[in-house]
PDB file of C-alpha atoms in Angstrom:
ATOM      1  CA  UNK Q   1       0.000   0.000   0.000  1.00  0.00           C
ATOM      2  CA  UNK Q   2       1.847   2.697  -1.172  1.00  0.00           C
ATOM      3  CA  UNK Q   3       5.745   2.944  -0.908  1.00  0.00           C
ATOM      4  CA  UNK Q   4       7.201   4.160   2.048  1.00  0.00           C
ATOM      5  CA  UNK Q   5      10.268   5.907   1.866  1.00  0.00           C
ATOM      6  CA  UNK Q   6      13.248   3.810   3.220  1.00  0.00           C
ATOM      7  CA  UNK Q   7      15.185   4.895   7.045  1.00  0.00           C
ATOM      8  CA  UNK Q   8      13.617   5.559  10.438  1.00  0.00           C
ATOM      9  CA  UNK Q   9      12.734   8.419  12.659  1.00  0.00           C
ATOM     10  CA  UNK Q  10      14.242   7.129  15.672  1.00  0.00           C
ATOM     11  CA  UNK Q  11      17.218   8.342  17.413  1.00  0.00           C
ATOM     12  CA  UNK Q  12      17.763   6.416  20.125  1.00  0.00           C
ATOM     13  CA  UNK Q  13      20.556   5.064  21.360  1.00  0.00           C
ATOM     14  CA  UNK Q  14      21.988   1.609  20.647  1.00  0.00           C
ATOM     15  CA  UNK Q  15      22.842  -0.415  23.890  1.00  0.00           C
ATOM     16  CA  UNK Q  16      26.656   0.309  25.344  1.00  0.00           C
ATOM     17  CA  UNK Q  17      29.125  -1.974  24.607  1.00  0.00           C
ATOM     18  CA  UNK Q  18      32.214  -3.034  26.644  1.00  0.00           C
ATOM     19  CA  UNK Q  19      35.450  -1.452  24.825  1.00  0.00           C
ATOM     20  CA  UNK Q  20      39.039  -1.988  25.964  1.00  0.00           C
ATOM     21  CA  UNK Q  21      39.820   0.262  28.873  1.00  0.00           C
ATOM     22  CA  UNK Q  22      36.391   1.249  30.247  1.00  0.00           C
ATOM     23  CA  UNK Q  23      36.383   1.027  34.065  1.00  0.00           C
ATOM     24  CA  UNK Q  24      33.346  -2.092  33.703  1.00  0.00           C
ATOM     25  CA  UNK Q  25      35.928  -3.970  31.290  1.00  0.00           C
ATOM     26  CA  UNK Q  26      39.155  -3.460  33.651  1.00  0.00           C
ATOM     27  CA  UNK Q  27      36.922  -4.590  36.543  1.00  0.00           C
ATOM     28  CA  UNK Q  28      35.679  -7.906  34.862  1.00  0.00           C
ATOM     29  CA  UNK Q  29      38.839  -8.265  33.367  1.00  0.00           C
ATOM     30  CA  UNK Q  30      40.386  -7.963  37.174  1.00  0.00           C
ATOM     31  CA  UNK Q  31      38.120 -10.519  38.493  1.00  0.00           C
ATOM     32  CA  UNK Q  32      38.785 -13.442  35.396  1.00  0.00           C
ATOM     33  CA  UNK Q  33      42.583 -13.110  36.237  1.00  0.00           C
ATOM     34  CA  UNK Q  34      41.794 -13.701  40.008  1.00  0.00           C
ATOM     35  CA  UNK Q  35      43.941 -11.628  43.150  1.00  0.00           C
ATOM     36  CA  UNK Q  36      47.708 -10.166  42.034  1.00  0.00           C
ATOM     37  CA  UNK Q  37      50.374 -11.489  43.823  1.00  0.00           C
ATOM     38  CA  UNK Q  38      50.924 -10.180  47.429  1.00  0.00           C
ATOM     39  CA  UNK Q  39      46.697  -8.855  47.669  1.00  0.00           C
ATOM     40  CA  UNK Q  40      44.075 -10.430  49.469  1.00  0.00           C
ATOM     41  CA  UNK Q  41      40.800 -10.599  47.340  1.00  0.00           C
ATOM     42  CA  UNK Q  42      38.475  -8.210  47.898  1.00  0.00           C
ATOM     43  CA  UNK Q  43      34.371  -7.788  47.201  1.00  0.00           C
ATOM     44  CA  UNK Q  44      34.029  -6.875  43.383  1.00  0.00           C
ATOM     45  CA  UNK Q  45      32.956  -3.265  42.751  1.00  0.00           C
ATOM     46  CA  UNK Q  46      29.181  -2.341  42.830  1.00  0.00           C
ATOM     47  CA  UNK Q  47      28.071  -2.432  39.616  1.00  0.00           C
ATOM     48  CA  UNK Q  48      27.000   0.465  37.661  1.00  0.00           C
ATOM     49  CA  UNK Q  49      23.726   2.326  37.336  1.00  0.00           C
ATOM     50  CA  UNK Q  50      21.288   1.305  34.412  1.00  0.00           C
ATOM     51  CA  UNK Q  51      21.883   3.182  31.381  1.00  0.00           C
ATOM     52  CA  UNK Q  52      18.398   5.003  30.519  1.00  0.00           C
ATOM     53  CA  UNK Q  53      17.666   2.571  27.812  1.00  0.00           C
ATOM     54  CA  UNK Q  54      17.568  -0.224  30.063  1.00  0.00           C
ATOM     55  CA  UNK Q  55      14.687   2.169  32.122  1.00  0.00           C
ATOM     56  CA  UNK Q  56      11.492   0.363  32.015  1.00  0.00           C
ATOM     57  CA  UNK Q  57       8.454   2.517  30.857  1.00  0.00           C
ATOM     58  CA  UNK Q  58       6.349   3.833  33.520  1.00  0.00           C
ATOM     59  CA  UNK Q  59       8.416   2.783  35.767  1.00  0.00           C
ATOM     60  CA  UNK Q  60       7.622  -0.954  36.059  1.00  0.00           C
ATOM     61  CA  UNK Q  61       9.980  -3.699  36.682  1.00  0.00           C
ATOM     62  CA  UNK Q  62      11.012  -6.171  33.802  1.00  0.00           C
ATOM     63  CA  UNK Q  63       8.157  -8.626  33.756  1.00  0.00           C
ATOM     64  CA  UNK Q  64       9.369 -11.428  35.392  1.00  0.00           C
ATOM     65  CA  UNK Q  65       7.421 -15.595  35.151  1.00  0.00           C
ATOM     66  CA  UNK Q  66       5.073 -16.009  37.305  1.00  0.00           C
ATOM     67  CA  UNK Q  67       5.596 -18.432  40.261  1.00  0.00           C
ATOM     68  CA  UNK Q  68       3.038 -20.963  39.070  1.00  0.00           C
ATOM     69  CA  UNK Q  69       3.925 -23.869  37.460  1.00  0.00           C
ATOM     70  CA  UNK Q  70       0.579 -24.171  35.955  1.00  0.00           C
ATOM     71  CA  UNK Q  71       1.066 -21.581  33.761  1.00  0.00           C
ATOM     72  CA  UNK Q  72       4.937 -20.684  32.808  1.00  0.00           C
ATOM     73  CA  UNK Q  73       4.019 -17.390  30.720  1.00  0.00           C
ATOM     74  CA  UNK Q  74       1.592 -15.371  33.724  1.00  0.00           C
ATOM     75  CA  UNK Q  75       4.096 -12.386  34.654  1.00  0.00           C
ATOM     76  CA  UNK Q  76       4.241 -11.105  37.898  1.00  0.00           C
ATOM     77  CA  UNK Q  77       5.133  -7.312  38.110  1.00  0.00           C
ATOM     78  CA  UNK Q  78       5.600  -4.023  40.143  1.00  0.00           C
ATOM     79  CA  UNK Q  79       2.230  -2.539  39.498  1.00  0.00           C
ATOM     80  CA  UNK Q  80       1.991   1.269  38.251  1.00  0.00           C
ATOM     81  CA  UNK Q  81      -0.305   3.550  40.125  1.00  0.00           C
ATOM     82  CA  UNK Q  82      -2.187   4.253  37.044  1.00  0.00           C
ATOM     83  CA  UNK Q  83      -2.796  -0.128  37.545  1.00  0.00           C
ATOM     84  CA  UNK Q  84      -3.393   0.901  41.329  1.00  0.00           C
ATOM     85  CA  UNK Q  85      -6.368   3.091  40.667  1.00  0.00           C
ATOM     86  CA  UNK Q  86      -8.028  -0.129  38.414  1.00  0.00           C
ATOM     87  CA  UNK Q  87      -8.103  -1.810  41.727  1.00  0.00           C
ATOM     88  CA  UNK Q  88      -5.122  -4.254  40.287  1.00  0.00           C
ATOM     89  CA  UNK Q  89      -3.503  -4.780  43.826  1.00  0.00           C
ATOM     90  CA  UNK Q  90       0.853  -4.644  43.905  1.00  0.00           C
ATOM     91  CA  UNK Q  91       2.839  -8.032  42.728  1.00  0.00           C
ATOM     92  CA  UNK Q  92      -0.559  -9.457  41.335  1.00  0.00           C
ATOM     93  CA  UNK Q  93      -0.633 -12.456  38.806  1.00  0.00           C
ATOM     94  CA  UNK Q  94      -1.798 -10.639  35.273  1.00  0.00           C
ATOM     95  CA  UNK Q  95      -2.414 -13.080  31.710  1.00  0.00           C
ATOM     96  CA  UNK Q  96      -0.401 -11.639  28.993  1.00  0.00           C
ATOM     97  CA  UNK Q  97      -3.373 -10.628  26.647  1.00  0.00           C
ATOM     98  CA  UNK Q  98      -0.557  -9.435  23.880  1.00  0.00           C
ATOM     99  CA  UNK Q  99       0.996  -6.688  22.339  1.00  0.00           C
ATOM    100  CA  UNK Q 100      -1.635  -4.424  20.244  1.00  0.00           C
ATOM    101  CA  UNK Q 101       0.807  -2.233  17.819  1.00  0.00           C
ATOM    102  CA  UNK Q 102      -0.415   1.152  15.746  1.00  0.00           C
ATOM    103  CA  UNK Q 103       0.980   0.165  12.084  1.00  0.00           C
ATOM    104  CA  UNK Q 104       2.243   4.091  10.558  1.00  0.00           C
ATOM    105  CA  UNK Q 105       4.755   6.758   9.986  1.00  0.00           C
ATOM    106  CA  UNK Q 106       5.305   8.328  13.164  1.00  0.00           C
ATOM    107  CA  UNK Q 107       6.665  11.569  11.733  1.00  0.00           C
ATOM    108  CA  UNK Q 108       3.329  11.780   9.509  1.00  0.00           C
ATOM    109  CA  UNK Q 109       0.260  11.683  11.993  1.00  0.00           C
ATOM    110  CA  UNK Q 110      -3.024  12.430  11.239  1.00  0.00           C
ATOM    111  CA  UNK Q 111      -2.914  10.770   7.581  1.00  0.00           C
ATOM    112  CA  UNK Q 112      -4.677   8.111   6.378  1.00  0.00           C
ATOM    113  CA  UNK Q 113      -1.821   5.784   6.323  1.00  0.00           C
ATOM    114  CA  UNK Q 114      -1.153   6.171  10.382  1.00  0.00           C
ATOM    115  CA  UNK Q 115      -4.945   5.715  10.939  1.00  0.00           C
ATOM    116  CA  UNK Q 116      -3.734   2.408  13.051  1.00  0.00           C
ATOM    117  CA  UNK Q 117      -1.965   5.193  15.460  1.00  0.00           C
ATOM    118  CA  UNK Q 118      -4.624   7.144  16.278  1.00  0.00           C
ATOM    119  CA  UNK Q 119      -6.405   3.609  16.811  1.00  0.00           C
ATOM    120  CA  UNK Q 120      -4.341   2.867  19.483  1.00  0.00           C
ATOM    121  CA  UNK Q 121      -4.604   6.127  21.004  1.00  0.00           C
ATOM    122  CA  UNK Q 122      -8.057   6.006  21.514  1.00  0.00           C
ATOM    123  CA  UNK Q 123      -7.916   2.721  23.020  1.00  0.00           C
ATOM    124  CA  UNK Q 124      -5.160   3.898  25.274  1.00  0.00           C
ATOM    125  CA  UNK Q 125      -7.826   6.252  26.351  1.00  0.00           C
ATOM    126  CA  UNK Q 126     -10.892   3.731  26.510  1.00  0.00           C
ATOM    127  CA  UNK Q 127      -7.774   1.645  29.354  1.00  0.00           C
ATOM    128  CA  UNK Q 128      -7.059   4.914  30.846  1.00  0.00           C
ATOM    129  CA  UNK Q 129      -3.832   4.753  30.070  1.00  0.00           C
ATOM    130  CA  UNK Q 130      -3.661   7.567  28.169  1.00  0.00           C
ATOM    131  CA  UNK Q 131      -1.317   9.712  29.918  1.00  0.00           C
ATOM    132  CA  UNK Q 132       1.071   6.314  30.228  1.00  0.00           C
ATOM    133  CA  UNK Q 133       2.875   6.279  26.829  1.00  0.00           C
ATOM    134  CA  UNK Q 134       6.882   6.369  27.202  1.00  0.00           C
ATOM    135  CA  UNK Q 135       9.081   6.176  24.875  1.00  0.00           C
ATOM    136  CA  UNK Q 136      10.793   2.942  25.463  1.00  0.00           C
ATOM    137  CA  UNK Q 137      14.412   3.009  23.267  1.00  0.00           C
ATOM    138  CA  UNK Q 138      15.290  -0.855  23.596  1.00  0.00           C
ATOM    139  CA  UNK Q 139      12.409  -1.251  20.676  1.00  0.00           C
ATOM    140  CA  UNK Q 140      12.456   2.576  19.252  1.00  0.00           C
ATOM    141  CA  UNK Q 141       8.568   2.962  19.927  1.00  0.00           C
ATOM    142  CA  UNK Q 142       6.018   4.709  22.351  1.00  0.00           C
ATOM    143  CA  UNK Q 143       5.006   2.325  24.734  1.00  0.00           C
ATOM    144  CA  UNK Q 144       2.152   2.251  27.211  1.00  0.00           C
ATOM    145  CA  UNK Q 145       1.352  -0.897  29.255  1.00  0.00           C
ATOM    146  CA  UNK Q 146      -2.643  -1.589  30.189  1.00  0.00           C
ATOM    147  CA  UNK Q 147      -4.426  -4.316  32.080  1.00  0.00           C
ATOM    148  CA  UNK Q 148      -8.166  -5.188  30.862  1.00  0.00           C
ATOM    149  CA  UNK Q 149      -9.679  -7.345  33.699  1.00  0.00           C
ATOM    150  CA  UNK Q 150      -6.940  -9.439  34.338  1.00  0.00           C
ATOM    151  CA  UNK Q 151      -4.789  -9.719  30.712  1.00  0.00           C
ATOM    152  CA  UNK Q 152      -1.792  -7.494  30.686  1.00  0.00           C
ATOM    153  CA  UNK Q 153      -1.446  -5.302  27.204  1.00  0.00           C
ATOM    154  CA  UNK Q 154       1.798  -4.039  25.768  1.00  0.00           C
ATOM    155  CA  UNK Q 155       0.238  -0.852  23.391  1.00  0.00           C
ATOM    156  CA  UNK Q 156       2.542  -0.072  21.013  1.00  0.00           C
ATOM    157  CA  UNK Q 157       3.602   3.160  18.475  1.00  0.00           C
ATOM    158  CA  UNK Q 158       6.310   2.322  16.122  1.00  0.00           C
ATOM    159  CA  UNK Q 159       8.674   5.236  16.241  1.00  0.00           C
ATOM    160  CA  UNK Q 160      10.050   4.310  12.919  1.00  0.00           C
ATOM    161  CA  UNK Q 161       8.445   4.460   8.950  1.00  0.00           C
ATOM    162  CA  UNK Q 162       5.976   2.177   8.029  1.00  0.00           C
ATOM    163  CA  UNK Q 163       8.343  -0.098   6.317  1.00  0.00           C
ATOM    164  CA  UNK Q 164      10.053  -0.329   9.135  1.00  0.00           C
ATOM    165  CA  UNK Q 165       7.448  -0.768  11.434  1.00  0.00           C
ATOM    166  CA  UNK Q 166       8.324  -4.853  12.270  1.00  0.00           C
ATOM    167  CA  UNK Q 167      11.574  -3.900  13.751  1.00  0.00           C
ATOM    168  CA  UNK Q 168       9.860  -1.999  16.627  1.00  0.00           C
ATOM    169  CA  UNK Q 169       6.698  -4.988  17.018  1.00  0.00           C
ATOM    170  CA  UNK Q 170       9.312  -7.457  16.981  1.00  0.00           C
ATOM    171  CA  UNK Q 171      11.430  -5.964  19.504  1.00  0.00           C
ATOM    172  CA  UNK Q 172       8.595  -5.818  21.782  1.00  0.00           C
ATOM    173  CA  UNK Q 173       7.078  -8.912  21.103  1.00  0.00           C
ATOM    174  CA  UNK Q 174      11.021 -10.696  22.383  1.00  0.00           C
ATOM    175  CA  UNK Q 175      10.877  -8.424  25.260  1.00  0.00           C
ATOM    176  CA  UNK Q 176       7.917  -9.432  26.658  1.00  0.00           C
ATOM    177  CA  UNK Q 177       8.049 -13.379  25.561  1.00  0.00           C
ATOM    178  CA  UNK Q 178       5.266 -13.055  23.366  1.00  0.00           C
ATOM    179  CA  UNK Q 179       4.328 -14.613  20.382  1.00  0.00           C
ATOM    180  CA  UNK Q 180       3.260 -13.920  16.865  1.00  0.00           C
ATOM    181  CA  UNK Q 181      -0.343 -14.972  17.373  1.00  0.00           C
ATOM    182  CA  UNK Q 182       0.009 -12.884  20.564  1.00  0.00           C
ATOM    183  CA  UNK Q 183      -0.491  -9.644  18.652  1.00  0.00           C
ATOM    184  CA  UNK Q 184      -2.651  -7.646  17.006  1.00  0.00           C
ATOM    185  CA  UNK Q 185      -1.676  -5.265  14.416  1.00  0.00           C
ATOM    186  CA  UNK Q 186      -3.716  -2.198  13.389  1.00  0.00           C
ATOM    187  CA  UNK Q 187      -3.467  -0.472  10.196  1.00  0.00           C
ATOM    188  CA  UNK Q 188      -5.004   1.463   7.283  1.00  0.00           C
ATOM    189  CA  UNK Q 189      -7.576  -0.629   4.321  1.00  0.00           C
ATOM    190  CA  UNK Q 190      -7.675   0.864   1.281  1.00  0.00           C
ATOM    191  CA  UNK Q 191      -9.680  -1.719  -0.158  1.00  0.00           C
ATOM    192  CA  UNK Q 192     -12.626  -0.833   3.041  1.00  0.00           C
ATOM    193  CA  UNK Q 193     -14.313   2.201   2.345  1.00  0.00           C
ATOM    194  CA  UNK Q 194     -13.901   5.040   5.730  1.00  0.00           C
ATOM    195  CA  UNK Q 195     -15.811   3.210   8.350  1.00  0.00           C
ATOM    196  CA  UNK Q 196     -15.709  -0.140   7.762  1.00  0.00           C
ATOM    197  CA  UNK Q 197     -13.466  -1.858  10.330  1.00  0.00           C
ATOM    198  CA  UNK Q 198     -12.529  -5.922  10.234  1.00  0.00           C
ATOM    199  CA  UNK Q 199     -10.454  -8.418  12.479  1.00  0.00           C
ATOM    200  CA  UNK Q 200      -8.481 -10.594   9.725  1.00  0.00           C
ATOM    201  CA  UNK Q 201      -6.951 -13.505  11.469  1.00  0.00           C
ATOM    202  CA  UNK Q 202      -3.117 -13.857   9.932  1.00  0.00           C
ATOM    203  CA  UNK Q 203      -2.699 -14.145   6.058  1.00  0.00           C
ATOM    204  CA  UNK Q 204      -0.677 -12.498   3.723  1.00  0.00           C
ATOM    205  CA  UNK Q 205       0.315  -8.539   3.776  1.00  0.00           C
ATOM    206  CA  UNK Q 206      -2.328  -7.532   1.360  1.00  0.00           C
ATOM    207  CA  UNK Q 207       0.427  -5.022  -0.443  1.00  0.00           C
ATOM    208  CA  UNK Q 208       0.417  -3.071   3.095  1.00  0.00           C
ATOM    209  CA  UNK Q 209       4.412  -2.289   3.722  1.00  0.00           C
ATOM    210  CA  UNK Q 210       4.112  -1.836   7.156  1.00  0.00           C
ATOM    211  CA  UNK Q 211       1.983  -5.315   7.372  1.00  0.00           C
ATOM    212  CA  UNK Q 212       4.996  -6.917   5.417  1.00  0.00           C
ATOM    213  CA  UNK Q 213       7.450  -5.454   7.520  1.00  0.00           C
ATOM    214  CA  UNK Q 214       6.083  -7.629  10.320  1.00  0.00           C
ATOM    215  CA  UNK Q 215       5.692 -10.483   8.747  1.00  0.00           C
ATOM    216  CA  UNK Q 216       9.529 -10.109   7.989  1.00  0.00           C
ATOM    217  CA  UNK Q 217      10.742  -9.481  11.281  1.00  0.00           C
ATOM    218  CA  UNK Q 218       8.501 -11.810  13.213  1.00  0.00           C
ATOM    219  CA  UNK Q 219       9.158 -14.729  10.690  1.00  0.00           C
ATOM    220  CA  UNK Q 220       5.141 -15.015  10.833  1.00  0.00           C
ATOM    221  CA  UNK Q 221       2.309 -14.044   9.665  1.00  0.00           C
ATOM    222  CA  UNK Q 222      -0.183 -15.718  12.419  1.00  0.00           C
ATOM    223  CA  UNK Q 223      -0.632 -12.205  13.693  1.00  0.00           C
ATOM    224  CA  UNK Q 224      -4.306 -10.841  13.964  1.00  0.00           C
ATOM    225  CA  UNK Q 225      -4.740  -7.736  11.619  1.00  0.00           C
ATOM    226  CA  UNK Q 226      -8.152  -5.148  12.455  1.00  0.00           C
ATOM    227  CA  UNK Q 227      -8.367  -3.348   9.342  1.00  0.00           C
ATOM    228  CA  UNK Q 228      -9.387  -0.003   9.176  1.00  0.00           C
ATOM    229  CA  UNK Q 229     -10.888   1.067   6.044  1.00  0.00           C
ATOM    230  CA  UNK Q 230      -9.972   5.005   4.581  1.00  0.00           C
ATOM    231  CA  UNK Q 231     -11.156   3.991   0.977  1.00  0.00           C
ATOM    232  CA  UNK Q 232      -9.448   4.438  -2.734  1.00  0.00           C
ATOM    233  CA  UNK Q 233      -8.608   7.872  -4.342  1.00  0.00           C
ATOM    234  CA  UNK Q 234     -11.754   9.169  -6.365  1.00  0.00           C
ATOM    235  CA  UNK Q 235      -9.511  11.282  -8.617  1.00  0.00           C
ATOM    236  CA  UNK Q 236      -6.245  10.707 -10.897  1.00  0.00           C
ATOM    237  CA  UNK Q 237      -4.313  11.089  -7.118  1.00  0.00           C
ATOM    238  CA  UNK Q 238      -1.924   8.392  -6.596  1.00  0.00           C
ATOM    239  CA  UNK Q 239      -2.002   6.123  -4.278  1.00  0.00           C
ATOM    240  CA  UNK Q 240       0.980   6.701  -2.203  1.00  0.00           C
ATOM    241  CA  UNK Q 241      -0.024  10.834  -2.034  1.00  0.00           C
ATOM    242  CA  UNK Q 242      -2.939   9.277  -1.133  1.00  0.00           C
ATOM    243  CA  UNK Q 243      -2.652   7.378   1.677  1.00  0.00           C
ATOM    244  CA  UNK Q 244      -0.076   9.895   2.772  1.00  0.00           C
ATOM    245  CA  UNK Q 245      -2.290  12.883   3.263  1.00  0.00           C
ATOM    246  CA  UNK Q 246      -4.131  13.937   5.874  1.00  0.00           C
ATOM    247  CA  UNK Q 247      -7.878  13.195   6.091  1.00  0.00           C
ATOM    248  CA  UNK Q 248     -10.487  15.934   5.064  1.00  0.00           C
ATOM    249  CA  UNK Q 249     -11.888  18.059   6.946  1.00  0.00           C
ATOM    250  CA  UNK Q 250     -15.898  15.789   6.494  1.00  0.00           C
ATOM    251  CA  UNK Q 251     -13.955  12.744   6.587  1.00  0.00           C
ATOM    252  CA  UNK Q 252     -11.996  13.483   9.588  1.00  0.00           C
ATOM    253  CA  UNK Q 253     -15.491  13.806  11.585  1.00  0.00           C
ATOM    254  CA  UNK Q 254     -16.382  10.683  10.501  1.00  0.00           C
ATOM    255  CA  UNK Q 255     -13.038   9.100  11.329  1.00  0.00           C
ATOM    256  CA  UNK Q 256     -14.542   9.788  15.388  1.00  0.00           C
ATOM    257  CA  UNK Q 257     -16.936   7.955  15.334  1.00  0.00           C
ATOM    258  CA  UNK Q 258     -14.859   5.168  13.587  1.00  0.00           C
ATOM    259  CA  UNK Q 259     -12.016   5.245  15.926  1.00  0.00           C
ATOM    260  CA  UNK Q 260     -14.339   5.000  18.770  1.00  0.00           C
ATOM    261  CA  UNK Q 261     -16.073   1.457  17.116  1.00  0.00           C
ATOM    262  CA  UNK Q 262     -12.483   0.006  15.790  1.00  0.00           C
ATOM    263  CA  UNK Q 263     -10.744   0.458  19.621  1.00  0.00           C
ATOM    264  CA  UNK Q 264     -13.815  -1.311  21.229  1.00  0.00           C
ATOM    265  CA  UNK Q 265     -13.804  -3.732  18.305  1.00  0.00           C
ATOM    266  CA  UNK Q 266     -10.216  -4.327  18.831  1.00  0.00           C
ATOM    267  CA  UNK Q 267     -10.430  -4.708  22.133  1.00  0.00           C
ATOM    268  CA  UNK Q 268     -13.813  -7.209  22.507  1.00  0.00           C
ATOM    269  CA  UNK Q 269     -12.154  -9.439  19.948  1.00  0.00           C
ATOM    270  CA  UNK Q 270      -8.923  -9.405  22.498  1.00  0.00           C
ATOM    271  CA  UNK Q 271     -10.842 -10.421  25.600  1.00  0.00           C
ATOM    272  CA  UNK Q 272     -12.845 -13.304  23.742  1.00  0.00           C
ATOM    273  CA  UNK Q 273     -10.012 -14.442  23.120  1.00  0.00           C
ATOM    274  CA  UNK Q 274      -7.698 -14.352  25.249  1.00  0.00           C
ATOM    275  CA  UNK Q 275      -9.439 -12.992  28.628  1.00  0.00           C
ATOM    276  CA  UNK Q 276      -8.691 -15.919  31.661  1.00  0.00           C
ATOM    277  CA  UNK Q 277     -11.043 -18.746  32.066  1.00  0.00           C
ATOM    278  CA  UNK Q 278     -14.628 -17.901  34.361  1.00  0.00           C
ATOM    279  CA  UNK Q 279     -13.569 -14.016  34.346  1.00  0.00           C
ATOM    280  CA  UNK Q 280     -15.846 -11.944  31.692  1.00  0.00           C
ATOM    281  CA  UNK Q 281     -13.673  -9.377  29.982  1.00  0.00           C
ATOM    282  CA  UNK Q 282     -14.828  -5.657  30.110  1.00  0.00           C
ATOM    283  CA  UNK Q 283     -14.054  -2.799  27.940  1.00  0.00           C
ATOM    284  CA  UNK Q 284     -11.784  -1.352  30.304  1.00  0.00           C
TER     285      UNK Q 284
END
């Protein structure tokens, strides 16, 4: 669906490395060769802070398994007060319910090709997490993390082009253990007119880039798609200036109403499916 144009918009860093002479290399190089001649051994040093990109967004813990040997992949985590004030009570056993990632060019919202964006900010809202997105650098994306009765959600913005887009879901999806049926990825339907929303369930990319950028990155293509349609070009436009201007000014109050009905689509389909056994799942 229209060709996006190659590189990425994010800047961050990439993790340090260990060079030759840095004080964390002479001290693990110290401790393999063991106590000098003539020294007694000594404590090794405390290790170093966290660099920033190893700073979990919103200030949570990396999810760690669950004690349960039922169930290997239930996390238990440091709970967020934004979690606190859902009644989720401090170290309790969430389901991971998956990661839900906005397909678009982040340096290009509002168009119609980063309608799956603006998707997943109005679900952030409908999980009040609105306020929650970070910007987490280990997968170059905005992040926000929800829970919906019970299921833990990893929201997801790549930070990068569409084409790029599977480097950022992939990321994620190794970060959190999850796998490619574990996530849903939103994105723009030219082939659906502006307000017609599906749930495709895996399948081929369809000629979407960002789509086929997952499918690359995850090795898959099991993941569950909602389409969100934004129509053809009625004119000679093509479709690449198409898809990557903003809506109109009528179809842009239309495009409320339909980003209300694809995040509680999105959403209903998520908790059918994945919501834990004997608990019904809510819209958040």
């Amino acid at each position: 669906m229209g060709h996006s144009p190659g590189g990425t918009y994010c800047s961050c860093p990439l993790p340090h490395t260990l060079r030759a002479g840095t004080p964390l290399h002479r001290a693990d190089t110290a401790r393999a060769r063991g106590p000098s001649a003539g020294t007694s051994p000594s404590l090794p040093p405390a290790a170093p802070p966290a660099p920033p990109w190893l700073i979990a967004p919103l200030g949570l813990h990396r999810l760690q398994p669950g004690p349960g040997p039922a169930d290997p992949r239930r996390f238990t985590t440091a709970v967020a007060p934004a979690w606190a004030e859902r009644g989720v009570a401090s170290r309790t056993l969430l389901t991971p319910g998956g990661q839900v990632a906005g397909l678009g060019n982040y340096g290009l919202r509002g168009t119609r090709h980063s309608v799956g964006m603006e998707v997943l900010d109005r679900l952030a809202q409908q999980l009040a997490v609105a306020e929650g997105w970070r910007v987490d650098r280990r997968c170059c994306a905005d992040m926000a993390l929800a829970v919906a009765h019970g299921l833990e959600l990893v929201l997801l913005k790549p930070r990068r082009l569409m084409n790029l887009n599977g480097l950022s879901v992939a990321s994620a999806a190794d970060i959190y253990n999850l796998r490619p049926e574990d996530i849903y990825l939103v994105h723009d339907d030219l082939d659906k007119a502006l307000g017609k929303v599906a749930i495709k369930l895996g399948g081929s990319a369809r000629g979407h880039n960002g789509v086929r950028s997952c499918i690359s990155a995850l090795h898959s293509n099991e993941m569950t798609r909602l389409r969100v349609g934004i129509g053809r070009p009625e004119s000679e436009v093509t479709v690449s200036s198409y898809v990557l201007a903003p809506f109109h000014a009528v179809e842009r109050e239309r495009l409320e109403q339909v980003l209300a009905q694809a995040a509680t689509c999105l959403l209903e389909h998520i908790l059918r499916r994945r919501a834990p056994t004997g608990e019904p799942g809510d819209r958040g």
